[in-house]
C-alpha positions as a printed NumPy array, in Angstrom:
array([[169.376, -60.473,   1.373],
       [165.8  , -60.239,   1.482],
       [163.925, -59.65 ,   4.339],
       [160.567, -62.081,   5.211],
       [158.659, -62.158,   8.568],
       [157.864, -65.024,  10.631],
       [154.616, -64.286,  11.102],
       [150.606, -65.62 ,  10.562],
       [149.217, -62.391,  11.67 ],
       [147.698, -60.507,   9.174],
       [147.953, -57.144,  11.057],
       [151.924, -57.552,  11.669],
       [151.855, -58.601,   7.385],
       [149.973, -55.365,   6.494],
       [152.088, -52.812,   8.616],
       [155.623, -54.359,   7.386],
       [154.656, -54.838,   3.549],
       [153.641, -51.031,   3.717],
       [157.144, -50.402,   4.1  ],
       [158.273, -51.313,   1.129],
       [160.91 , -53.386,   2.204],
       [158.792, -57.304,   2.495],
       [160.046, -60.422,   0.633],
       [157.789, -62.575,   1.663],
       [156.438, -64.325,   5.142],
       [157.194, -67.822,   6.604],
       [154.205, -69.697,   8.699],
       [154.446, -72.634,  10.746],
       [151.874, -74.484,  12.969],
       [152.679, -72.863,  16.208],
       [151.834, -68.924,  15.302],
       [148.833, -70.142,  12.864],
       [147.877, -71.903,  15.98 ],
       [148.318, -68.7  ,  18.005],
       [146.555, -66.54 ,  15.462],
       [143.387, -68.511,  15.981],
       [143.417, -69.03 ,  19.86 ],
       [143.61 , -65.361,  20.182],
       [141.081, -64.734,  18.084],
       [138.896, -67.594,  19.976],
       [138.181, -69.066,  16.418],
       [138.49 , -72.88 ,  15.946],
       [140.3  , -73.545,  12.909],
       [138.678, -75.796,  10.805],
       [140.265, -76.403,   6.826],
       [138.076, -74.013,   5.261],
       [139.333, -71.121,   7.9  ],
       [143.075, -72.548,   7.407],
       [142.666, -72.134,   3.655],
       [141.019, -68.703,   3.069],
       [143.809, -67.51 ,   6.119],
       [146.918, -68.662,   3.906],
       [145.512, -67.138,   0.718],
       [145.134, -63.834,   2.712],
       [148.685, -64.176,   3.642],
       [149.402, -64.634,   0.316],
       [148.055, -61.515,  -1.011],
       [149.326, -59.376,   2.221],
       [152.825, -60.586,   1.196],
       [153.298, -60.581,  -2.283],
       [156.259, -62.744,  -2.336],
       [156.715, -66.744,  -1.139],
       [154.665, -67.989,   2.358],
       [155.84 , -70.574,   3.328],
       [153.134, -73.118,   4.566],
       [154.009, -76.219,   6.662],
       [152.593, -79.25 ,   6.388],
       [151.266, -81.325,  10.029],
       [151.385, -84.79 ,   8.654],
       [154.516, -86.917,   9.744],
       [154.366, -89.899,   7.022],
       [155.431, -89.087,   3.785],
       [152.547, -89.778,   1.646],
       [150.267, -87.903,   3.838],
       [152.686, -85.135,   3.637],
       [152.858, -85.102,  -0.401],
       [149.11 , -84.589,  -0.047],
       [148.986, -82.527,   2.058],
       [151.454, -80.3  ,   0.592],
       [149.277, -80.084,  -3.01 ],
       [146.387, -79.122,  -1.453],
       [148.531, -76.238,   0.205],
       [150.421, -75.815,  -3.078],
       [147.15 , -75.237,  -4.959],
       [145.481, -72.303,  -2.905],
       [148.021, -69.78 ,  -4.261],
       [151.009, -69.699,  -6.12 ],
       [152.766, -68.179,  -3.829],
       [152.746, -71.037,  -1.523],
       [155.899, -72.975,  -0.441],
       [155.31 , -76.136,   0.639],
       [157.274, -76.471,   4.127],
       [158.797, -79.606,   5.364],
       [160.637, -80.926,   8.53 ],
       [164.147, -82.41 ,   7.813],
       [163.273, -86.452,   8.563],
       [163.644, -89.331,   6.455],
       [159.7  , -88.716,   5.486],
       [160.463, -85.23 ,   4.87 ],
       [163.109, -85.964,   2.639],
       [160.96 , -88.586,   0.811],
       [158.133, -85.728,   0.401],
       [160.174, -83.252,  -0.709],
       [161.987, -85.538,  -3.49 ],
       [157.661, -86.185,  -4.775],
       [156.709, -82.732,  -4.572],
       [159.833, -81.191,  -6.066],
       [159.624, -83.481,  -9.005],
       [155.902, -81.97 ,  -9.598],
       [157.23 , -78.564,  -9.701],
       [155.696, -77.735,  -6.025],
       [159.073, -75.548,  -4.184],
       [159.709, -76.565,  -0.759],
       [161.332, -75.181,   1.972],
       [162.865, -78.104,   4.333],
       [162.855, -76.202,   8.268],
       [163.997, -77.53 ,  11.401],
       [167.726, -77.977,   9.703],
       [170.222, -77.984,  12.567],
       [173.134, -79.28 ,  10.668],
       [175.336, -78.53 ,   6.829],
       [174.525, -82.306,   6.089],
       [170.541, -82.061,   6.985],
       [170.829, -79.024,   4.76 ],
       [173.023, -81.337,   2.204],
       [170.137, -83.875,   2.012],
       [167.449, -81.386,   1.779],
       [168.929, -79.888,  -1.369],
       [169.576, -83.197,  -3.188],
       [166.306, -84.178,  -2.403],
       [165.321, -81.165,  -4.694],
       [164.571, -78.47 ,  -1.836],
       [164.281, -74.733,  -3.435],
       [165.023, -73.725,   0.309],
       [166.471, -74.747,   3.67 ],
       [166.022, -73.266,   6.935],
       [168.893, -73.346,   9.666],
       [167.674, -72.216,  12.823],
       [170.274, -69.915,  14.061],
       [169.047, -68.654,  17.485],
       [167.609, -72.097,  18.722],
       [171.652, -73.728,  17.934],
       [172.704, -70.681,  20.058],
       [170.509, -71.687,  22.798],
       [172.53 , -75.02 ,  22.908],
       [175.223, -73.455,  23.634],
       [176.453, -73.533,  20.043],
       [176.95 , -70.695,  17.488],
       [174.354, -70.404,  15.006],
       [176.206, -67.994,  12.921],
       [178.781, -70.835,  12.389],
       [175.974, -73.161,  10.913],
       [174.996, -70.473,   8.438],
       [178.717, -69.949,   7.398],
       [179.142, -73.912,   7.148],
       [175.507, -74.35 ,   5.204],
       [176.674, -71.162,   2.654],
       [179.405, -71.905,   2.261],
       [179.033, -75.64 ,   1.218],
       [175.956, -74.496,  -1.112],
       [178.132, -72.26 ,  -2.708],
       [181.405, -74.843,  -3.382],
       [179.199, -77.669,  -4.293],
       [176.727, -75.244,  -6.486],
       [173.511, -76.262,  -5.444],
       [170.713, -74.846,  -6.494],
       [169.234, -73.843,  -3.237],
       [168.23 , -70.784,  -1.292],
       [169.34 , -70.207,   2.5  ],
       [166.715, -69.084,   4.836],
       [168.238, -68.004,   8.421],
       [165.796, -68.695,  10.973],
       [165.169, -68.539,  14.093],
       [165.97 , -65.158,  14.372],
       [165.684, -63.333,  17.827],
       [167.516, -60.032,  17.264],
       [168.919, -57.551,  14.979],
       [172.434, -58.874,  15.203],
       [171.462, -61.696,  13.732],
       [170.027, -60.148,  10.647],
       [173.561, -58.589,  10.027],
       [175.395, -61.931,  10.572],
       [173.011, -63.757,   8.269],
       [173.821, -60.638,   5.575],
       [177.441, -60.666,   6.259],
       [177.902, -64.693,   5.967],
       [175.37 , -64.736,   2.606],
       [172.063, -65.684,   3.65 ],
       [170.034, -65.25 ,   0.615],
       [166.978, -64.623,   3.024],
       [166.246, -63.915,   6.902],
       [162.957, -64.643,   8.367],
       [162.338, -62.72 ,  11.62 ],
       [159.276, -62.204,  13.889],
       [157.428, -58.531,  13.591],
       [159.236, -57.361,  17.005],
       [163.177, -58.32 ,  15.537],
       [161.805, -56.56 ,  12.1  ],
       [160.513, -53.324,  14.084],
       [163.707, -53.428,  16.082],
       [165.732, -53.292,  12.95 ],
       [164.458, -49.612,  11.717],
       [165.07 , -48.43 ,  15.326],
       [168.072, -46.625,  16.818],
       [168.331, -43.399,  19.854],
       [170.396, -41.487,  17.766],
       [168.039, -41.261,  15.075],
       [165.119, -40.087,  17.176],
       [167.491, -37.764,  18.815],
       [168.859, -36.045,  15.565],
       [164.83 , -36.378,  14.157],
       [163.788, -34.399,  17.729],
       [166.592, -31.589,  17.349],
       [165.953, -31.148,  13.102],
       [162.247, -30.054,  14.236],
       [162.719, -28.188,  17.042],
       [165.725, -26.137,  14.801],
       [162.539, -26.03 ,  12.338],
       [160.112, -24.725,  14.713],
       [162.247, -21.943,  15.811],
       [162.395, -20.412,  12.31 ],
       [160.24 , -22.198,  10.026],
       [157.409, -19.672,   8.477]])
């Protein structure tokens, strides 16, 4: 399973990329707005384009960039502009009627599409049939409504395998390290997570304690 960072923050991407484990990045309008708001900058088309290109260069792999249009033809036009920015760009579309139309049109042009906001296996099936390269079920948000995000992921992965659909599954809305473990065990192709969760994957108190003891013992005998 590949590990993606769910962010638009260049410093976060730079840090995790240096570990040598980053497979790609996913973004959305909320994450982009957060970055520009923190900098006190007004978002313009030019600034957004430059920022997405910078993300692509740091990520070294697929970068999902989401459209903000709601009507199919406008989604297609925006998706074309995004895809033209960098070879790593994957156009991210909402799983709606208009999104499916746009997905079919863009995928027919050879543009990779990530269908997002998926909360059922049927939505994933529709997205796959519309030509999506990726489907993104939201584990955490399903958990939030007292259902089982892991069960949703299991159904989607199994369905794709049984139907032999040419689409990759991105486990999204990852809230904690256990979600990552579950996604890997259930057969997700990719898990995308916030910076804090990515950092938490590495942390364990016994690792810290073991290293501390090793260094203390070494200090006693080192030349």
